[in-house]
Coordinates of C-alpha atoms and ligand atoms in Angstrom, one line a residue:
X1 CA -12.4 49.8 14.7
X2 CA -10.2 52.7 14.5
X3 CA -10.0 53.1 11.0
X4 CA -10.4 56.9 9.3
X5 CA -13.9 58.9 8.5
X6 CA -13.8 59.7 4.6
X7 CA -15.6 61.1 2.0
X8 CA -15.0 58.5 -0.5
X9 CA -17.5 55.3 -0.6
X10 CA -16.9 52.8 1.9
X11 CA -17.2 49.3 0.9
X12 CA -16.9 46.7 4.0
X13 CA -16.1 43.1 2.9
X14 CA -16.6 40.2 5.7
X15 CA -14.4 37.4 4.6
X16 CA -10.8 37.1 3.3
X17 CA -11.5 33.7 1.5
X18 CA -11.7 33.0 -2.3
X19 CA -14.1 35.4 -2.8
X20 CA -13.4 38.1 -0.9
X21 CA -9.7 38.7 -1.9
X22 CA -10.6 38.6 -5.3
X23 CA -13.3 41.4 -4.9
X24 CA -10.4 43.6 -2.4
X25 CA -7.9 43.4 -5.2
X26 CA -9.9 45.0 -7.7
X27 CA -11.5 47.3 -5.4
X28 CA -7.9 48.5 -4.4
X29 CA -7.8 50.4 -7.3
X30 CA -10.6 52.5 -7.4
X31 CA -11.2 55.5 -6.1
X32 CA -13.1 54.0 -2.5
X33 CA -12.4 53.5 0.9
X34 CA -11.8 49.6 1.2
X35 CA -12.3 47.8 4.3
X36 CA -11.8 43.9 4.7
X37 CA -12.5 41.9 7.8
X38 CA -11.7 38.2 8.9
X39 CA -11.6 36.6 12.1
X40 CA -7.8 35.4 10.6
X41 CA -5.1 37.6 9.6
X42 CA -4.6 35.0 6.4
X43 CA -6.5 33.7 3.8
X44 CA -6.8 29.6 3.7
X45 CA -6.1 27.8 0.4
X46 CA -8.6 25.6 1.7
X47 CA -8.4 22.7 -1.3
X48 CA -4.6 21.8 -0.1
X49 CA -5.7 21.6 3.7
X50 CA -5.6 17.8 3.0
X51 CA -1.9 18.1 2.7
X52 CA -1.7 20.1 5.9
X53 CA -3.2 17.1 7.6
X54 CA -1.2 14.2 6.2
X55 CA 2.5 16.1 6.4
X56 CA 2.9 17.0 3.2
X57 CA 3.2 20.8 3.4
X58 CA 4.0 22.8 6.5
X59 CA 0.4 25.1 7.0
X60 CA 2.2 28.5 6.6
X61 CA 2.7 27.2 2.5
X62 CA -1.1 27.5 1.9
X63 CA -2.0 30.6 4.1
X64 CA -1.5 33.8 2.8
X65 CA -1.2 37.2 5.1
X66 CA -4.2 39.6 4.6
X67 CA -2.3 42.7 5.4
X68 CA -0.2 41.4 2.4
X69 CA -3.3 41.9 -0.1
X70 CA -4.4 45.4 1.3
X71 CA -0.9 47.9 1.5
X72 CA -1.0 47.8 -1.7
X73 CA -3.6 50.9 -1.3
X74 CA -3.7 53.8 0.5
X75 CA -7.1 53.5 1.0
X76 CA -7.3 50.0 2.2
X77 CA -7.9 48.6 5.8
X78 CA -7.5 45.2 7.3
X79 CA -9.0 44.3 10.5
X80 CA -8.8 41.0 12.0
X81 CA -12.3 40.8 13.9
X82 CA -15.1 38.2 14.2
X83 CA -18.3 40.3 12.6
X84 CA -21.3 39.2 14.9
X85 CA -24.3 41.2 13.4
X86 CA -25.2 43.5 10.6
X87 CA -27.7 46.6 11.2
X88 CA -28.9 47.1 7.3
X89 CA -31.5 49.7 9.0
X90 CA -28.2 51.7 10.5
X91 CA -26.0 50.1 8.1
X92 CA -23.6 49.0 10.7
X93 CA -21.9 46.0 11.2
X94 CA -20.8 44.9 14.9
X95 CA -17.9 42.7 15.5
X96 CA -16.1 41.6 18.6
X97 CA -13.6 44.1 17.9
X98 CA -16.2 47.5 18.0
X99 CA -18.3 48.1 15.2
X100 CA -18.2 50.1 11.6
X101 CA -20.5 51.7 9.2
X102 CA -20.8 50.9 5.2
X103 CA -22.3 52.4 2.0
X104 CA -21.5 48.8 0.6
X105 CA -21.3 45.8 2.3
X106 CA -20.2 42.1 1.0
X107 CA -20.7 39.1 2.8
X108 CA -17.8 36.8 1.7
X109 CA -18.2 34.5 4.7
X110 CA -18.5 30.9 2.6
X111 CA -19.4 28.0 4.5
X112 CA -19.1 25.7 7.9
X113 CA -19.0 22.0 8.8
X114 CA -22.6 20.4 8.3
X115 CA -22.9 18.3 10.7
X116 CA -26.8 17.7 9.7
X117 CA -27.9 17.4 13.8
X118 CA -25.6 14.6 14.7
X119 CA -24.5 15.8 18.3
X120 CA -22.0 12.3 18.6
X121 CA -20.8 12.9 15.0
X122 CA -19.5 16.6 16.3
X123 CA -19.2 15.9 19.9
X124 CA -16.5 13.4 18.8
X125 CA -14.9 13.5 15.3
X126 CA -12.6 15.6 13.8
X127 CA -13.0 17.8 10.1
X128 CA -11.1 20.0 8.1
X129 CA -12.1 23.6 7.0
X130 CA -9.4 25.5 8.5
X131 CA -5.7 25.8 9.3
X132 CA -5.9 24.6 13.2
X133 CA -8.1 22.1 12.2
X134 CA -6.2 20.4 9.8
X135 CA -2.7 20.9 12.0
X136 CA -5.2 18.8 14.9
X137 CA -5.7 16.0 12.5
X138 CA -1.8 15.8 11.1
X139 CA -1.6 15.5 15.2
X140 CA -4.0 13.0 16.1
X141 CA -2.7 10.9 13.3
X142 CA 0.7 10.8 14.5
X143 CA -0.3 10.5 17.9
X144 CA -2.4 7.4 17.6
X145 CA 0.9 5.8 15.4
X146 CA 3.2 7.0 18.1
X147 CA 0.9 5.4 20.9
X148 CA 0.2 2.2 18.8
X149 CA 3.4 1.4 19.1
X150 CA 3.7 1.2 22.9
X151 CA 0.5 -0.3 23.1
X152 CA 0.4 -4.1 23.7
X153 CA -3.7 -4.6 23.8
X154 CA -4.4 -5.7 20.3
X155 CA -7.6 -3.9 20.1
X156 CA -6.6 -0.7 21.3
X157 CA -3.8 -1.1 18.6
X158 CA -6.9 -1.9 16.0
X159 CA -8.4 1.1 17.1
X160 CA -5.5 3.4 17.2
X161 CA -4.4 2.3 13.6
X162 CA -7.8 2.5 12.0
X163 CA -8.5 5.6 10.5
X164 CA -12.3 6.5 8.9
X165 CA -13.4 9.1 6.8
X166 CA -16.9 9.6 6.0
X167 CA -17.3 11.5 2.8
X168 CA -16.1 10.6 -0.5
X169 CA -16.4 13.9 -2.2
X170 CA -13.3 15.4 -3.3
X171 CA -12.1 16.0 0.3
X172 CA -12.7 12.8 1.3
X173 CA -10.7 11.3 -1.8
X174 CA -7.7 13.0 -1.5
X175 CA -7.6 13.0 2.2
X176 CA -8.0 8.5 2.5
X177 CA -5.7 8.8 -0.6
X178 CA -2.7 11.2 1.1
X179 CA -3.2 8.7 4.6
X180 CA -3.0 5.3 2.1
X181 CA 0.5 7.0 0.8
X182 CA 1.5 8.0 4.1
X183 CA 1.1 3.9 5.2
X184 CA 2.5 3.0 1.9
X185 CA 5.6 5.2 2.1
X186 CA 6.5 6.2 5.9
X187 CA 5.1 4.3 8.3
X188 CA 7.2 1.3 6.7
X189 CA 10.6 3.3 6.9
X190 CA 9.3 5.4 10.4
X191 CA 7.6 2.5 12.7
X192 CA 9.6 -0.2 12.3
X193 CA 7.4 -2.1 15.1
X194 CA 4.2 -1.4 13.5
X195 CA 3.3 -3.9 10.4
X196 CA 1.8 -1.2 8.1
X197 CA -0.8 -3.8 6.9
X198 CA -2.2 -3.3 10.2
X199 CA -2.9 0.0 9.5
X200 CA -6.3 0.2 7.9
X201 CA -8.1 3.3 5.9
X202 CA -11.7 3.2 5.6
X203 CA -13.8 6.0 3.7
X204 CA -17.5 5.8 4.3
X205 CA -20.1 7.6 1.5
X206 CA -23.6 7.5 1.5
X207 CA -24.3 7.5 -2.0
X208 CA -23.7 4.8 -4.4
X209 CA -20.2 6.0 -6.1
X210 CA -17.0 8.1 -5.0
X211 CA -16.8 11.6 -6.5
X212 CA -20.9 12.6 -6.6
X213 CA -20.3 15.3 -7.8
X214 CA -17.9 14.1 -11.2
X215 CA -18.6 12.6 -14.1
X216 CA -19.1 8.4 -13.5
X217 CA -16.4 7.7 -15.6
X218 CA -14.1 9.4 -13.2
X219 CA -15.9 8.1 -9.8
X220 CA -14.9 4.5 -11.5
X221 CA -11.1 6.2 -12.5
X222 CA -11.0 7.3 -8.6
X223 CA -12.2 3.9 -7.0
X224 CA -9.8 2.0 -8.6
X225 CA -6.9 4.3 -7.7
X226 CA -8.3 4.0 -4.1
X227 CA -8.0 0.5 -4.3
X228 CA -4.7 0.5 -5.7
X229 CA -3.8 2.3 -2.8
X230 CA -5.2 -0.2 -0.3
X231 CA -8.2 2.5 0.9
X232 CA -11.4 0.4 1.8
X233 CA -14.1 2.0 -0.1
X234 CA -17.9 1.6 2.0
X235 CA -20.5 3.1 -0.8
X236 CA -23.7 3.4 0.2
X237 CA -23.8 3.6 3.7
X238 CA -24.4 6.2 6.3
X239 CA -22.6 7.1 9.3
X240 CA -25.0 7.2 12.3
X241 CA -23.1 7.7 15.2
X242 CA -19.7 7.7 16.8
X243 CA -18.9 8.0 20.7
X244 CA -15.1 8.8 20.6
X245 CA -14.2 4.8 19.5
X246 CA -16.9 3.1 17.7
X247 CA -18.5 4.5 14.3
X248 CA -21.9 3.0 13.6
X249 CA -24.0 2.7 10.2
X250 CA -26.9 2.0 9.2
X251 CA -25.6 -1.0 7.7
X252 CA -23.8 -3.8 10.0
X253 CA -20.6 -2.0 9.3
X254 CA -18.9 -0.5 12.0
X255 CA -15.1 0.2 13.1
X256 CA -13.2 0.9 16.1
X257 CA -11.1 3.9 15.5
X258 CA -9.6 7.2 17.3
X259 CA -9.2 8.8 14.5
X260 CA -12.9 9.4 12.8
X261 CA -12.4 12.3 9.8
X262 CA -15.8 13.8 9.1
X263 CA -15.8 16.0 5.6
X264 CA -19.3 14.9 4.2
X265 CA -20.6 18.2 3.8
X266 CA -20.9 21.8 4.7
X267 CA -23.6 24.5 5.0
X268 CA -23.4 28.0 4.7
X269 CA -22.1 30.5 7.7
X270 CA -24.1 33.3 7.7
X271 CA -24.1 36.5 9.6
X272 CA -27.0 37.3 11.8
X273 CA -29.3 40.4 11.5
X274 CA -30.4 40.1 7.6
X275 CA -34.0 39.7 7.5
X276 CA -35.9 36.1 7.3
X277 CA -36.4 36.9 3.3
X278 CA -32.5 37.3 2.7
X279 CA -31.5 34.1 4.2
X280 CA -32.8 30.5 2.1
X281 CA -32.8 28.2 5.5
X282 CA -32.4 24.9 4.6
X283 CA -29.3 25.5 3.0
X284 CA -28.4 28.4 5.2
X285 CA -26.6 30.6 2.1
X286 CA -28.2 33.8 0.7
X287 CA -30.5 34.2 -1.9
X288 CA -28.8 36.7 -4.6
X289 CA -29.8 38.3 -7.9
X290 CA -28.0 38.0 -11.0
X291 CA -26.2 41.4 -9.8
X292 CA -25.2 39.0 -6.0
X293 CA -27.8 41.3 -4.3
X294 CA -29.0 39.9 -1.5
X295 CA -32.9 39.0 -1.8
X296 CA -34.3 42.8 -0.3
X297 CA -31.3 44.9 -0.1
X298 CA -29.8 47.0 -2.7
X299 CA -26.3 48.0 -1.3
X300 CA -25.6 44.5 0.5
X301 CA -24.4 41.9 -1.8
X302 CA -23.2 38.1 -1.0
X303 CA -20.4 36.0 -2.8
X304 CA -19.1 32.7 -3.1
X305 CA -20.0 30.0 -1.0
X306 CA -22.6 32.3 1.0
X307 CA -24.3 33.1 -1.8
X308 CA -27.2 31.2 -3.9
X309 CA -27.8 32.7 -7.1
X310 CA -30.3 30.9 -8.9
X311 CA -30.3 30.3 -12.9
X312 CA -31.3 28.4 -16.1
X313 CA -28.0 25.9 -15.7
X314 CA -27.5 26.0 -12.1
X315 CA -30.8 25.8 -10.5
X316 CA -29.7 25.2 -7.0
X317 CA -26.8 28.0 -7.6
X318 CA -23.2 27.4 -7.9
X319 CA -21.3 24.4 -7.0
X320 CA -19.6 25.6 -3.6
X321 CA -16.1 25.3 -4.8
X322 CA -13.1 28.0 -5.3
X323 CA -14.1 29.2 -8.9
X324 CA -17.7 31.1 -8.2
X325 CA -16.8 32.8 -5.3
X326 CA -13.2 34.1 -7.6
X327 CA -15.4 34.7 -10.4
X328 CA -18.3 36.8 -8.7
X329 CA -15.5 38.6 -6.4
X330 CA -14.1 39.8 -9.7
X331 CA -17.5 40.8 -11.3
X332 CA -19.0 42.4 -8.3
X333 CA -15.8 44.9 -8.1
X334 CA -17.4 45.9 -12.0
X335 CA -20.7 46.3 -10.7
X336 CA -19.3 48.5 -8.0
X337 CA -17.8 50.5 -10.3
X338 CA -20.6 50.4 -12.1
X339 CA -23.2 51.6 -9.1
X340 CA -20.2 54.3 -8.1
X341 CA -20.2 55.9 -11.8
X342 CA -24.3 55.6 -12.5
X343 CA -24.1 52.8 -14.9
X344 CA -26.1 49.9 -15.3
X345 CA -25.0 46.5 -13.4
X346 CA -24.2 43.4 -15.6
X347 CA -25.2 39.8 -14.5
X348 CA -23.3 37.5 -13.8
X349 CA -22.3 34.7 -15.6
X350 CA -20.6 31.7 -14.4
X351 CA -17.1 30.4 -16.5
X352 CA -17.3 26.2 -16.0
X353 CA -13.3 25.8 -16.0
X354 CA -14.2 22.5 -14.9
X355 CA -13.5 19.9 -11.6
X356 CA -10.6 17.6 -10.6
X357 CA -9.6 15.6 -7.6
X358 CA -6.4 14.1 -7.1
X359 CA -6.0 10.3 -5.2
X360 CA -2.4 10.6 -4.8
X361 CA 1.0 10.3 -6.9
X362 CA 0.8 9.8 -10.4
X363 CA -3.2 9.6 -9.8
X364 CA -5.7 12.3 -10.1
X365 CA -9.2 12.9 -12.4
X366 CA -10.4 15.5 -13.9
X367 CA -13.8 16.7 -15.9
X368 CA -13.7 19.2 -18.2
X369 CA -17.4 19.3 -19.9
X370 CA -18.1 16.5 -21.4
X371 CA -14.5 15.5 -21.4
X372 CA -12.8 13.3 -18.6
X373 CA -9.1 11.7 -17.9
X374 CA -7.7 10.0 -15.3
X375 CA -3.5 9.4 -14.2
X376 CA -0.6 10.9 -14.1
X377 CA -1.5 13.6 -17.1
X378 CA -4.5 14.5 -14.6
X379 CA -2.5 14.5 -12.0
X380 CA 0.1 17.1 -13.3
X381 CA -2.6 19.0 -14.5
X382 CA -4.0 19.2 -11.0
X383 CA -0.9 20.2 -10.1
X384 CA -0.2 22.9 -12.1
X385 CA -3.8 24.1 -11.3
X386 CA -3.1 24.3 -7.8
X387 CA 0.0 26.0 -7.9
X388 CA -1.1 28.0 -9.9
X389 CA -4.6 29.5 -7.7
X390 CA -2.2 29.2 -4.8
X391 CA -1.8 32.8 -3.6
X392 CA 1.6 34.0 -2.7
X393 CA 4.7 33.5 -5.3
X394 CA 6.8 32.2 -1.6
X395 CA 3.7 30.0 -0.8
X396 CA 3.6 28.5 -4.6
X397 CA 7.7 28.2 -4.8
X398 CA 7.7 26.4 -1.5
X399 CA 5.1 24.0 -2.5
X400 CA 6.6 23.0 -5.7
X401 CA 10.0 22.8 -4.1
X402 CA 8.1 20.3 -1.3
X403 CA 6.3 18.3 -3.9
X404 CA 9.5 17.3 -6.0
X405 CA 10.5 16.7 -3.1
X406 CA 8.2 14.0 -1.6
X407 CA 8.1 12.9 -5.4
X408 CA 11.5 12.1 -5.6
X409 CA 12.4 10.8 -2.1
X410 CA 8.6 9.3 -1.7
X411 CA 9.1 11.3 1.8
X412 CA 6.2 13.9 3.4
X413 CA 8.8 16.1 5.2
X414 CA 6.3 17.8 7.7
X415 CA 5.1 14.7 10.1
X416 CA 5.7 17.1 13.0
X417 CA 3.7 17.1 16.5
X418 CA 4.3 20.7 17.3
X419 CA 1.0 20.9 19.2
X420 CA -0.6 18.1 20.6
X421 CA -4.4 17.4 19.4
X422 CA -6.5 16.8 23.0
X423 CA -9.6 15.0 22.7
X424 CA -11.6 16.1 25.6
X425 CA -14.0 13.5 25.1
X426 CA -12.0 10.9 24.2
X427 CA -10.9 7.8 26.4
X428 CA -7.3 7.5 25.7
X429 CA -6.8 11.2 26.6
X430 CA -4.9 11.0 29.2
X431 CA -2.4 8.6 27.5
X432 CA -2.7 10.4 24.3
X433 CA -0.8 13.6 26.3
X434 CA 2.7 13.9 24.7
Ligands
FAD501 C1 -11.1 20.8 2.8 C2 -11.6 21.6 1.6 C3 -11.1 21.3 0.3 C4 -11.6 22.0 -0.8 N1 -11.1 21.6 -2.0 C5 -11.5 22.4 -3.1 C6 -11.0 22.1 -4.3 O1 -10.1 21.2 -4.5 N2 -11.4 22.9 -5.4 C7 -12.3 23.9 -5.2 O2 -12.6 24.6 -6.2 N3 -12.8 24.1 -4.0 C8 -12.5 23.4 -2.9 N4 -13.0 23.6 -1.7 C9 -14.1 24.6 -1.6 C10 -13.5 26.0 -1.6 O3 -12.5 26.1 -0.7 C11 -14.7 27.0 -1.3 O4 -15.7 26.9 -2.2 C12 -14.2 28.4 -1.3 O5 -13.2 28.6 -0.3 C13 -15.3 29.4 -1.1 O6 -14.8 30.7 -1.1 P1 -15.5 31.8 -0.2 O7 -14.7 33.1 -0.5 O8 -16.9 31.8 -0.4 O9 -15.3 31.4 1.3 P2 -14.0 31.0 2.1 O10 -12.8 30.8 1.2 O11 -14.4 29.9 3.0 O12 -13.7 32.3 3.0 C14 -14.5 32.7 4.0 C15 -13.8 33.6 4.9 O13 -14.7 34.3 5.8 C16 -14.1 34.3 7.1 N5 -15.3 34.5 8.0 C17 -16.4 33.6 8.1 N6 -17.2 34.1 9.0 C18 -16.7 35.3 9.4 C19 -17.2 36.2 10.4 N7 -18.4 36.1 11.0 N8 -16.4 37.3 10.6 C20 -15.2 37.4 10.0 N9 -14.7 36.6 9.1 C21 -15.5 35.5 8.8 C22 -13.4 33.0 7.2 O14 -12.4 33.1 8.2 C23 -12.8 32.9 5.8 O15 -11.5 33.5 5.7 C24 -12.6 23.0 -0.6 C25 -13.1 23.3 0.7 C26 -12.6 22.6 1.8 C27 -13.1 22.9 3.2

């Protein structure tokens, strides 16, 4: 990997997500040989994705370079590489790039698509945990808009203007929500030929509210604003299959649509080579101490998403969302200090700062303990929040700058197909081809 023999400590970090940035930083200034790998050469503000998708920010405002993070250090390296296995015996890691050696490793990896087995559901729908991905659906959406109107078969126009998510959990709000707006606001003004009413959102969740994961009171808060918005809201039912046009359930629902938005859940993405022990299957995340060792290793720890760290008030670990893998990235760098200078490591201990989702304009919930509000004071708080986590003072300025001004002109300025989405699978390929 081509990076320089020292004698100082050398701590390799796979990941340059939530987690792993916030551990680099830290470790930037101490007196160690930093190394941080990522099979991209930016870090994803993964909870704005859903912007990215429905035009309203350009991708490059919620990715930060990684290069950016590490010169602030003499002793820092970046190295944009895929890592493949770890050797804890050697303690070596292997990448596609070559391979390098540790004292202290940190898996920082978080999580992939969960597809739960369902071959048709990944064969043939389209989800949202990176850049590329969300720049396919912002595509695909336009696409099928830009080919409904040249289309004179009505159900090929039904199919091409229904668009179904599955998952109502935060994702699945915001993104149904951002599409309702982008009916509501543009597709008036843009399509002149299309009726907009024709143009139908359905989101799809298996359990019996939006939101599982919020208080009820805001689950209700969110349906309604849904609603509002003209989203069909399908609780309790499961998507069983989808071939490319038709999604199934296990109810006697089902739509025709080319557009089929899968974001009902995720498991972790582990690296191979850890033993059996390390590695809690089902969910496919680490098992970690108090101290984010991994379960049989002292000088390998895990963070964030990746990681499961069992306690008294999160028995399943932490909720996979931005805060834990910030907050443990932060802590370990102590505990790394701590190791480096004979001291004894401090557990960790989780800071709640709470949970919000936003529906659209002027709508958003959030929970903080046992308190919970709804609207447009949610919704600039939600704002500010994300502004504020967003990495980058360019990246933040440029949001703002595009939110006031989608606010104002109720416009999404980014409805751009710069690179065609292909479906290889899909039966209006051909015609689909800009
Ligand atoms: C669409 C979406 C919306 C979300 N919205 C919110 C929200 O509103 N609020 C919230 O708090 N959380 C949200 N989350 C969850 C939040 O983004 C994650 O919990 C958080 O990113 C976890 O941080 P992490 O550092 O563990 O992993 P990540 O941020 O996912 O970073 C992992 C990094 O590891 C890299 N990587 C993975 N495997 C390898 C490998 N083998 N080799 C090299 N590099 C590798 C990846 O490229 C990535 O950069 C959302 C997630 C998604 C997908």
């Amino acid at each position: 990997m081509n990076i320089p023999k020292t004698d100082l400590p050398r701590v390799v970090i796979i990941g340059g997500g939530f987690g792993g940035i916030s551990l680099a930083k830290k470790l930037l200034k101490l007196k160690l040989q930093t190394v941080l790998i990522d099979k991209h050469n930016y870090h994803t503000f993964q909870p704005l994705l859903y912007q990215v998708s429905t035009s309203g920010l350009e991708p490059d405002s919620i990715a930060y370079p990684l290069r950016k993070i590490i010169r602030s250090s003499d002793c820092g390296y970046f190295r944009m590489a895929e890592v493949t296995e770890i050797d804890a015996e050697n303690q070596l890691i292997h990448s596609n790039i070559g391979e390098i050696s540790y004292d202290y490793l940190v898996i920082a990896t978080g999580s992939k698509t969960n597809f739960f087995g369902n071959k048709s559901i990944e064969e043939n729908g389209i989800w949202m945990k990176t850049v590329p991905q969300a720049l396919n659906i912002r595509s695909l959406i336009l696409q099928n808009l830009e080919q409904a109107v040249i289309t004179d078969d009505p159900e090929e126009r039904k199919a091409l203007l229904n668009f179904v998510i599955a998952g109502a959990g935060p994702t699945g709000v915001e993104l149904s929500g951002a599409i309702a707006e982008l009916r509501n606001n543009i597709v008036a003004k843009d399509y002149p030929d299309l009726e907009p009413s024709e143009m139908e959102i359905h989101l799809i969740e298996g359990m019996d509210r939006v939101l599982p994961p919020m208080s009820e009171k805001s689950s209700v808060k969110a349906a309604k604003f849904l609603k509002e918005l003209g989203v069909q809201v399908h609780l309790s039912t499961q998507v069983k299959s989808y071939d490319g046009v038709l999604v199934e359930t296990n109810t006697d629902v089902s739509f025709r649509t080319y557009t089929f938005i899968w974001s009902a859940g995720v498991t972790g993405a582990p690296v191979k080579g850890l033993n059996a022990s390390a590695l809690i299957e089902k969910a496919n995340r680490y098992e970690v101490n108090q101290f984010n060792q991994v379960n049989g290793y002292s000088n390998i720890f895990a963070i964030g998403d990746i990681a499961v760290m069992e306690s008294e008030d999160f028995p399943k670990g932490h909720p996979m969302v931005a805060q834990p893998a910030i907050q443990q990235g932060s802590h370990l760098a102590k505990n790394i200090k701590n190791i480096l200078n004979n001291k004894e490591l401090e557990p960790f201990k989780y800071f709640d700062k709470g949970t919000m989702a936003t529906v659209g304009r002027n709508r958003a919930v959030v929970d903080l303990g046992k308190i919970n509000f709804g609207g447009f004071f949610a919704w600039f708080v939600w704002m500010f929040v994300h502004l504020w986590f967003l990495i980058g003072f360019r990246n933040r300025l440029v949001t703002f700058f595009n939110w006031v001004y989608n606010y104002v002109n109720y416009d999404k300025a980014a409805r751009l197909i710069i690179r065609p989405y292909k479906k290889p699978y899909n039966k209006i390929n051909e015609s689909q081809e800009l």
